[in-house]
XYZ file of C-alpha atoms in Angstrom:
627
model
C 75.961 108.035 131.857
C 75.979 111.674 130.775
C 78.260 113.722 133.016
C 78.451 117.485 133.141
C 81.689 119.424 133.368
C 82.348 122.574 135.327
C 85.083 124.290 137.279
C 84.718 127.197 139.616
C 88.072 128.713 140.399
C 88.167 130.990 143.372
C 90.819 131.890 145.789
C 88.765 129.038 146.873
C 88.271 126.971 143.730
C 85.240 124.743 143.483
C 85.843 121.724 141.295
C 83.333 119.030 140.556
C 84.122 115.434 141.479
C 82.187 112.338 140.497
C 81.770 108.544 140.241
C 82.645 96.557 140.663
C 83.899 93.327 140.237
C 82.531 90.161 141.583
C 84.489 87.079 142.361
C 83.687 84.704 145.167
C 83.186 86.077 148.672
C 84.448 89.636 149.214
C 88.192 89.732 149.878
C 91.428 91.642 149.257
C 90.468 94.770 151.186
C 93.067 97.487 150.597
C 93.542 101.222 150.979
C 94.979 102.302 147.652
C 95.415 105.937 148.475
C 95.062 108.468 151.256
C 94.859 112.207 151.748
C 94.847 114.122 155.008
C 91.041 113.775 155.185
C 90.059 110.730 153.098
C 90.830 107.108 152.385
C 90.185 105.290 149.140
C 89.134 101.734 149.973
C 88.959 98.968 147.366
C 88.028 95.287 147.537
C 87.004 92.391 145.349
C 83.289 91.736 145.518
C 81.503 88.408 145.347
C 78.712 86.854 143.339
C 76.742 86.319 146.530
C 76.810 89.970 147.653
C 74.606 92.901 146.625
C 75.744 95.587 149.105
C 78.651 96.483 151.346
C 79.656 98.874 154.053
C 83.119 99.944 155.095
C 83.403 100.392 158.860
C 86.016 102.693 160.393
C 87.341 102.657 163.956
C 90.522 103.180 165.946
C 92.531 101.121 168.373
C 91.900 102.374 171.864
C 88.471 103.803 171.020
C 85.557 101.580 172.100
C 87.849 98.565 171.936
C 88.277 99.075 168.208
C 84.558 98.883 167.404
C 83.703 101.056 164.387
C 82.272 104.537 164.839
C 81.825 105.412 161.170
C 80.367 103.479 158.232
C 79.880 104.108 154.521
C 77.334 101.812 152.798
C 77.617 101.286 149.054
C 76.717 98.957 146.181
C 80.167 99.496 144.625
C 83.525 97.908 145.421
C 85.460 101.176 145.608
C 84.615 104.095 147.851
C 86.088 107.283 149.239
C 85.720 107.576 153.007
C 85.536 111.348 153.701
C 85.697 113.535 156.806
C 88.637 111.797 158.476
C 91.289 113.437 160.646
C 94.896 113.890 159.437
C 97.784 111.690 160.604
C 95.415 109.081 162.064
C 95.611 105.297 161.812
C 92.181 103.752 161.266
C 90.972 100.185 161.555
C 89.077 99.368 158.358
C 86.621 96.481 158.101
C 84.326 95.338 155.307
C 80.788 94.040 155.818
C 78.863 92.421 152.975
C 75.198 91.547 152.488
C 74.022 88.310 150.893
C 72.058 88.875 147.714
C 69.670 85.985 148.331
C 68.148 87.542 151.456
C 64.868 89.413 151.107
C 65.694 92.124 153.640
C 68.475 94.701 153.584
C 68.580 95.076 157.372
C 69.950 91.628 158.235
C 72.233 89.104 156.601
C 75.368 91.214 156.947
C 78.625 89.372 157.496
C 82.070 90.701 158.247
C 85.006 89.911 156.016
C 87.823 88.152 157.816
C 90.198 90.984 157.011
C 90.792 94.011 159.229
C 93.395 96.372 157.859
C 95.009 99.537 159.170
C 95.086 102.637 156.964
C 96.614 105.996 157.863
C 95.655 109.426 156.596
C 98.406 111.787 155.542
C 99.789 114.681 157.505
C 98.399 118.076 156.587
C 100.308 119.600 153.694
C 103.242 121.656 154.952
C 103.489 125.107 153.454
C 104.811 128.424 154.659
C 101.215 129.561 154.988
C 99.011 129.309 158.062
C 96.659 126.310 158.351
C 93.149 126.737 157.027
C 89.862 124.898 157.310
C 86.897 124.911 154.967
C 83.442 124.532 156.496
C 79.908 124.743 155.237
C 77.634 127.504 156.519
C 74.288 126.284 155.187
C 72.280 123.117 155.548
C 71.563 120.777 152.657
C 70.446 122.628 149.520
C 70.178 121.457 145.889
C 72.006 124.357 144.238
C 73.760 126.462 146.885
C 76.928 126.102 148.914
C 77.679 128.715 151.564
C 81.316 128.309 152.587
C 83.403 129.700 155.448
C 87.173 129.511 155.126
C 89.067 130.081 158.369
C 92.758 130.928 158.525
C 95.127 130.256 161.402
C 95.227 132.437 164.481
C 97.144 135.714 164.208
C 98.153 134.902 160.658
C 99.998 137.411 158.510
C 97.516 139.547 156.576
C 99.829 139.685 153.576
C 99.216 135.975 153.099
C 95.483 136.249 153.505
C 94.143 138.738 150.985
C 91.018 137.361 149.418
C 89.744 137.775 145.885
C 87.240 135.676 144.008
C 87.696 134.641 140.420
C 85.249 132.451 138.556
C 86.208 130.679 135.348
C 83.996 128.555 133.158
C 86.505 126.874 130.919
C 86.207 123.359 129.531
C 89.980 122.966 129.592
C 89.681 123.010 133.370
C 86.862 120.511 133.093
C 86.452 118.063 135.945
C 83.791 115.416 135.587
C 80.609 115.929 137.555
C 79.874 113.039 139.883
C 76.805 111.704 141.600
C 76.629 112.542 145.291
C 76.484 108.830 146.128
C 78.982 107.611 143.537
C 82.168 109.670 143.619
C 84.850 109.272 140.960
C 87.655 108.284 143.311
C 90.405 108.176 140.686
C 89.747 111.735 139.630
C 89.643 113.047 143.188
C 92.900 111.431 144.298
C 94.869 112.330 141.195
C 93.696 115.900 141.539
C 94.585 115.975 145.228
C 98.113 114.645 144.741
C 98.755 116.836 141.711
C 97.767 120.023 143.507
C 97.882 119.890 147.302
C 100.601 122.102 148.741
C 101.888 123.096 145.296
C 102.448 126.592 143.972
C 102.419 127.368 140.273
C 102.013 123.619 139.793
C 98.315 124.363 139.900
C 98.764 124.415 136.139
C 99.473 120.686 136.446
C 95.964 120.301 137.787
C 94.634 121.955 134.657
C 96.674 119.600 132.474
C 95.679 116.536 134.465
C 91.967 117.305 134.464
C 92.065 118.043 130.756
C 93.659 114.630 130.246
C 91.009 113.022 132.441
C 88.351 114.639 130.287
C 89.821 113.091 127.150
C 89.806 109.624 128.707
C 86.037 109.970 129.047
C 85.626 110.400 125.276
C 85.071 114.124 125.644
C 81.489 113.778 126.905
C 80.599 116.906 128.797
C 77.894 119.491 129.372
C 78.347 122.917 130.901
C 76.501 123.381 134.177
C 74.867 126.652 135.322
C 77.335 129.409 136.125
C 77.744 129.746 139.906
C 77.625 133.276 141.289
C 79.861 133.814 144.337
C 80.018 136.944 146.418
C 82.458 139.291 144.625
C 84.505 140.453 147.617
C 83.623 138.625 150.821
C 84.676 140.484 153.936
C 86.915 138.880 156.503
C 85.589 138.537 160.029
C 87.339 137.345 163.182
C 86.206 135.181 166.037
C 85.515 136.760 169.395
C 89.126 136.506 170.544
C 90.485 138.223 167.468
C 92.244 134.977 166.502
C 91.050 133.088 163.447
C 90.082 135.012 160.348
C 87.034 133.841 158.379
C 86.106 134.514 154.757
C 82.647 133.725 153.413
C 81.735 132.588 149.886
C 78.289 131.905 148.430
C 77.894 129.676 145.372
C 74.567 129.345 143.591
C 73.368 127.558 140.485
C 75.111 124.273 141.338
C 73.962 120.875 140.120
C 71.670 118.949 142.517
C 72.711 115.609 144.026
C 76.371 116.151 143.211
C 79.687 116.121 145.010
C 81.858 119.224 144.751
C 85.489 119.584 145.644
C 86.212 122.873 147.374
C 89.809 124.025 146.789
C 91.377 126.925 148.681
C 94.231 128.830 147.024
C 96.360 131.020 149.268
C 99.643 132.879 149.403
C 100.754 136.287 148.210
C 99.834 135.422 144.629
C 96.988 133.124 145.687
C 98.552 130.211 143.862
C 99.216 127.588 146.538
C 96.606 124.892 147.106
C 96.178 124.885 150.883
C 93.062 122.813 151.400
C 90.418 120.641 149.795
C 87.030 119.474 151.057
C 84.238 117.366 149.548
C 80.733 118.860 149.854
C 77.389 117.632 148.562
C 74.351 119.309 147.097
C 70.909 117.986 147.990
C 68.307 116.444 145.714
C 66.431 118.798 143.431
C 63.349 120.531 144.731
C 61.518 119.760 141.509
C 58.193 118.098 142.200
C 58.088 114.314 142.086
C 55.229 111.931 141.553
C 55.843 109.288 144.181
C 52.198 108.313 144.212
C 52.178 105.052 142.286
C 49.586 102.813 143.897
C 48.683 105.562 146.327
C 45.349 106.190 147.917
C 43.382 109.295 147.100
C 44.807 112.226 148.957
C 48.383 110.948 149.079
C 50.350 114.007 148.044
C 54.115 114.408 147.926
C 55.374 117.964 148.299
C 58.365 117.672 145.957
C 60.543 119.617 148.436
C 62.937 117.282 150.200
C 63.653 117.160 153.913
C 66.729 115.998 155.866
C 66.503 114.352 159.289
C 69.240 113.034 161.538
C 67.699 109.980 163.171
C 69.095 107.659 165.817
C 68.555 103.954 166.205
C 69.890 101.306 168.570
C 70.227 97.991 166.760
C 67.778 95.260 167.710
C 68.628 91.581 168.231
C 72.147 92.206 166.899
C 75.119 94.196 168.158
C 76.025 95.417 164.645
C 74.246 97.912 162.376
C 70.743 96.916 161.320
C 69.790 99.980 159.213
C 66.360 101.560 158.752
C 64.030 99.647 156.406
C 60.886 98.596 158.325
C 62.486 99.904 161.494
C 61.841 102.714 163.959
C 64.199 105.413 165.136
C 64.132 108.639 167.163
C 65.367 112.189 166.829
C 68.087 113.524 169.113
C 65.566 114.734 171.713
C 63.682 111.450 172.063
C 66.591 109.014 171.906
C 67.999 109.664 175.395
C 64.726 108.967 177.243
C 64.067 105.914 175.042
C 67.422 104.392 175.940
C 66.772 105.074 179.611
C 63.276 103.578 179.750
C 63.226 101.107 176.875
C 66.637 99.453 176.959
C 68.532 97.581 179.699
C 72.089 98.699 180.355
C 73.792 95.280 180.286
C 72.889 91.699 179.446
C 72.929 90.891 183.156
C 70.156 93.470 183.675
C 67.746 90.939 182.184
C 69.827 87.775 182.531
C 70.711 88.004 186.227
C 74.242 87.281 187.429
C 75.489 86.515 183.938
C 78.932 87.367 182.613
C 80.113 88.223 179.112
C 81.617 84.740 178.838
C 78.294 83.128 179.761
C 76.461 85.285 177.235
C 78.941 84.424 174.486
C 78.812 80.728 175.344
C 75.019 80.766 175.052
C 75.104 82.591 171.717
C 77.715 80.148 170.393
C 75.602 77.185 171.494
C 72.517 78.651 169.834
C 74.507 79.231 166.655
C 75.723 75.652 166.693
C 72.275 74.153 167.223
C 69.983 76.699 165.518
C 72.241 78.917 163.421
C 70.099 78.624 160.299
C 67.140 79.993 162.313
C 68.942 83.051 163.723
C 66.497 85.980 163.826
C 63.537 83.891 162.664
C 61.324 84.348 165.710
C 59.124 81.390 166.661
C 60.789 79.071 164.143
C 63.995 79.708 166.059
C 62.335 79.193 169.449
C 60.966 75.875 168.170
C 64.493 74.855 167.204
C 65.713 75.832 170.683
C 62.942 73.693 172.194
C 63.967 70.691 170.066
C 67.574 71.079 171.283
C 66.629 72.128 174.818
C 68.690 69.342 176.419
C 71.853 70.899 175.012
C 70.768 74.558 175.232
C 69.197 74.886 178.690
C 72.328 73.777 180.619
C 74.240 76.604 178.899
C 71.584 79.315 178.494
C 69.088 78.534 181.261
C 65.339 78.133 180.980
C 63.390 80.003 178.344
C 59.777 80.725 177.551
C 57.586 81.052 174.453
C 56.041 84.093 176.178
C 57.330 87.662 176.114
C 59.175 87.346 179.424
C 62.481 89.273 179.615
C 63.468 87.500 182.834
C 63.194 84.011 181.400
C 65.233 83.309 178.315
C 66.257 86.821 177.206
C 69.525 85.435 175.824
C 67.640 82.955 173.639
C 64.951 85.478 172.680
C 67.691 87.903 171.595
C 69.251 85.254 169.344
C 65.863 84.381 167.867
C 64.698 87.987 167.483
C 61.573 87.901 169.649
C 60.192 89.779 172.609
C 61.403 92.669 174.699
C 64.020 93.990 175.205
C 65.461 94.103 171.716
C 68.721 95.899 172.597
C 71.370 96.311 175.299
C 72.931 99.747 175.827
C 76.479 98.593 176.578
C 76.632 96.200 173.611
C 74.281 97.302 170.844
C 75.304 99.818 168.191
C 73.613 103.210 168.457
C 73.744 104.779 164.989
C 73.145 108.233 163.593
C 71.599 108.062 160.118
C 70.810 110.918 157.759
C 67.453 110.425 156.008
C 66.499 112.385 152.911
C 62.759 112.200 152.291
C 59.828 113.659 150.454
C 57.294 115.110 152.917
C 53.747 113.795 152.899
C 50.706 116.074 153.065
C 47.298 114.464 152.946
C 44.790 112.515 155.053
C 44.837 115.329 157.617
C 48.646 115.345 157.898
C 49.942 118.873 158.440
C 53.434 118.007 159.673
C 54.836 116.592 156.439
C 54.987 113.100 157.973
C 52.682 110.123 157.593
C 51.139 108.446 160.625
C 53.768 106.513 162.550
C 53.856 102.711 162.308
C 55.414 100.311 164.829
C 58.071 97.988 163.400
C 60.014 94.908 164.516
C 58.615 95.147 168.048
C 57.310 92.405 170.313
C 53.759 93.420 169.313
C 54.513 92.431 165.696
C 55.864 88.961 166.543
C 52.451 87.277 166.626
C 51.679 88.611 163.131
C 54.706 87.042 161.500
C 57.515 89.469 162.255
C 61.030 88.122 161.994
C 64.052 90.220 162.860
C 65.764 88.938 159.741
C 62.861 90.302 157.664
C 60.900 92.779 159.829
C 57.347 93.978 159.346
C 55.490 97.071 160.536
C 51.947 97.240 161.871
C 49.541 100.001 162.780
C 50.695 102.364 165.491
C 50.516 100.085 168.557
C 48.862 100.975 171.863
C 52.052 101.505 173.886
C 53.480 103.862 171.272
C 50.202 105.801 171.168
C 50.312 106.237 174.952
C 53.894 107.536 174.706
C 52.396 110.157 172.354
C 49.713 110.868 174.965
C 46.712 109.872 172.896
C 43.602 110.372 175.004
C 41.016 107.820 176.122
C 38.660 108.904 173.313
C 41.362 108.774 170.641
C 42.490 105.314 171.730
C 38.991 103.854 171.878
C 38.255 105.178 168.396
C 41.012 103.055 166.832
C 41.879 100.305 169.338
C 40.026 97.253 170.634
C 40.412 96.971 174.397
C 38.520 93.661 174.484
C 40.659 91.971 171.821
C 44.198 91.485 173.165
C 47.200 90.332 171.177
C 48.567 86.898 172.085
C 52.226 86.700 173.155
C 52.305 90.265 174.511
C 48.726 90.406 175.871
C 48.260 94.002 174.717
C 45.481 96.032 173.129
C 45.101 95.812 169.337
C 44.991 99.043 167.327
C 43.858 99.405 163.730
C 44.503 101.682 160.770
C 41.979 100.557 158.160
C 40.157 97.554 156.783
C 43.141 95.248 157.208
C 43.108 95.248 160.998
C 46.496 95.773 162.610
C 48.342 95.255 159.339
C 48.989 98.097 156.913
C 47.463 97.967 153.444
C 49.768 98.733 150.475
C 47.823 101.903 149.627
C 48.241 103.386 153.103
C 50.622 106.401 153.029
C 52.336 105.063 156.154
C 53.526 102.185 153.994
C 55.522 104.547 151.755
C 56.340 107.766 153.585
C 58.411 108.479 156.677
C 56.116 108.500 159.699
C 56.461 110.407 162.951
C 54.907 110.399 166.422
C 55.575 112.904 169.241
C 57.035 111.681 172.532
C 56.149 113.232 175.889
C 57.461 113.155 179.423
C 56.793 111.691 181.915
C 58.048 108.850 179.706
C 55.950 105.701 179.919
C 54.185 106.746 183.112
C 50.718 105.947 181.741
C 51.554 102.569 180.179
C 50.251 100.597 183.181
C 47.531 103.028 184.265
C 44.029 103.948 183.045
C 44.312 106.167 179.982
C 43.168 109.694 180.845
C 41.002 111.961 178.741
C 43.394 114.772 179.557
C 47.108 114.627 180.422
C 47.870 117.201 183.089
C 51.658 117.033 182.398
C 52.906 117.117 178.806
C 56.563 117.868 178.123
C 57.439 117.039 174.525
C 60.874 115.507 174.192
C 61.163 114.934 170.450
C 59.717 112.352 168.098
C 59.911 108.724 167.049
C 60.054 107.941 163.333
C 59.185 105.041 161.056
C 60.845 104.255 157.719
C 58.794 101.743 155.704
C 60.609 99.461 153.287
C 58.109 100.056 150.475
C 59.173 103.705 150.265
C 62.921 103.095 150.501
C 65.211 104.194 147.662
C 67.864 101.700 148.773
C 71.480 102.436 147.904
C 71.067 102.981 144.172
C 67.963 105.117 143.595
C 67.614 108.866 144.046
C 64.796 110.254 146.172
C 63.675 111.989 142.974
C 62.773 108.543 141.597
C 58.946 108.289 141.470
C 59.028 104.767 142.930
C 60.423 105.777 146.326
C 60.089 108.556 148.918
C 63.034 108.302 151.331
C 66.720 107.480 151.238
C 69.351 106.683 153.842
C 72.340 108.779 152.798
C 75.662 106.927 152.817
C 77.310 108.360 155.939
C 76.605 106.679 159.291
C 78.139 107.538 162.651
C 78.049 105.055 165.516
C 78.307 105.226 169.293
C 78.088 102.818 172.214
C 77.248 102.641 175.889
C 80.795 103.588 176.854
C 80.356 106.852 174.919
C 77.139 107.570 176.826
C 78.776 106.976 180.189
C 81.720 109.209 179.262
C 79.281 112.052 178.643
C 77.353 111.807 181.879
C 74.577 109.325 181.027
C 72.988 108.092 184.263
C 72.107 104.393 184.310
C 69.929 104.574 187.439
C 66.615 102.750 187.039
C 64.249 105.572 187.978
C 60.753 105.807 186.526
C 59.297 109.151 185.484
C 56.371 110.611 187.406
C 54.273 113.689 186.592
C 56.119 115.586 189.329
C 59.631 114.313 188.623
C 61.233 113.427 185.301
C 64.535 115.181 185.901
C 66.584 112.049 185.142
C 64.984 111.773 181.698
C 65.883 115.408 181.042
C 69.421 114.743 182.272
C 69.853 111.756 179.968
C 68.340 113.657 177.054
C 71.094 116.223 177.537
C 73.736 113.500 178.017
C 72.749 111.903 174.724
C 73.123 115.239 172.916
C 76.590 115.633 174.441
C 77.449 112.111 173.316
C 76.460 112.892 169.739
C 78.598 116.042 169.772
C 81.526 114.103 171.205
C 81.284 111.311 168.639
C 80.883 113.769 165.773
C 84.130 115.463 166.827
C 86.051 112.310 165.907
C 85.385 113.250 162.305
C 85.202 116.474 160.360
C 81.824 118.221 160.634
C 79.152 117.479 158.043
C 75.499 118.447 158.228
C 72.797 115.961 157.253
C 72.531 115.998 153.461
C 75.709 118.030 152.943
């Protein structure tokens, strides 16, 4: 792989950082190195695995359940954005290569290890932090460097020097494939050192030679020549701003701050990413007439509660919501505990049922009606443990078995299921009357899809279903133009809606099969689901959007969104939260339905979810979506 070389030396110096072995099952998970903000995690892969994710948590936080995950196809990663002097629980999950779907088939390695980040480097200088001022951009980093409160001005003079010198060359790395060896050697050679910064120059020059001298100069960045210092409102911290332009798209940069009277001590380092290039792409292979990609990429934080599993289940052929819509969805679409839909049950009873199902029907886990058939065959052993169950979509009869099999509603449980924040990079879609940059939404892995062959282990999407259309306040005329009110779906007994000549199923040439889709959500949430559909909604309070991410358009872990065969990519930083986090931030679990005159609880929980996200994000260092 051709790798470019560049160094930007500042009083903040910007250096470029870049970039697996299979055995049997993944094993030997170790942390080989640590800084005050990162861990380098290494493991032996396995012939049966094609993807991994490293999950990070802490003892005493959500009972040790992970709140941070980094997916990868490699067997070495850097986990960024950690806090100093913190002991983390590190787990490895691996995905079986033989499975057709990326979203299921994940198993956890038996090992859980503890890794600790280092203490912040001790120098005579005040502490600093390096933060990004701009959102994701392919060639620009806007940086704010803050110095400690009431720090001595003589230690904080700021100049900017930019060198373009191959002897300082540090290999350019892909945003999704950092060169961990280079980063850690650089960190330990330089952090907290004075004139030893020259050792960094020597080390990076040596690293260049080990790569056979392959390099290419990147465009010269142009920082502000003399950024002015500003203070916060209390006159405490001092901030200095730097602008860098002409950077390489889809790359990871190491920001290095040099301080001191002679500006020669390395006081801080941060990893920051550039976005994909804005060059036009041609992601239209097999597309219908009018399918047009804009070539300018978009970044969305989306939120998803895992379905039919308590672990991560990712985004391919799944739905999610933005931060506005997620709170009301959790309130109206998800029970709080397993006992909410399996009355008078305990955690032990739930676990005993799941263990019994695994013993009798483990090979059918998540396989919908095939799994229910297995449960029926073994009903003499299963019913005494799990209770009665139904082949109908009845949450009050057999929810525990339906959850194991991946059928029916509800699909999630607030207090148990993982709620994840994903960052999605995507190419907007404009065509077929779309003016928003999104394709028409499709409904995935829901109870409406079960009759048409959906399996949680390998989910499908179908045309925007009736209930989801009503949540978007489609009118009577709009619904009757695309839905058949006299042709109800078996299993769920709901109206069928269509999106072309293939009935409820999506044809390969439909843009919704390749591009991220979106549908608006309005309050009062769900009020009209069991009422005649009006021609006009007299109360419409938009509370965000739901999104769909079709597998056909996914770039997976290894492709760039600039690849013409795909249109969206889940970037490899995932933050997780749970019901306990919601409750700690004021989420109200009262079962109160919205009405046109009163949806205050939905608004309250929308705000509580936003507070939860802010709280969970504070466990790590800040990073914007795509940065």
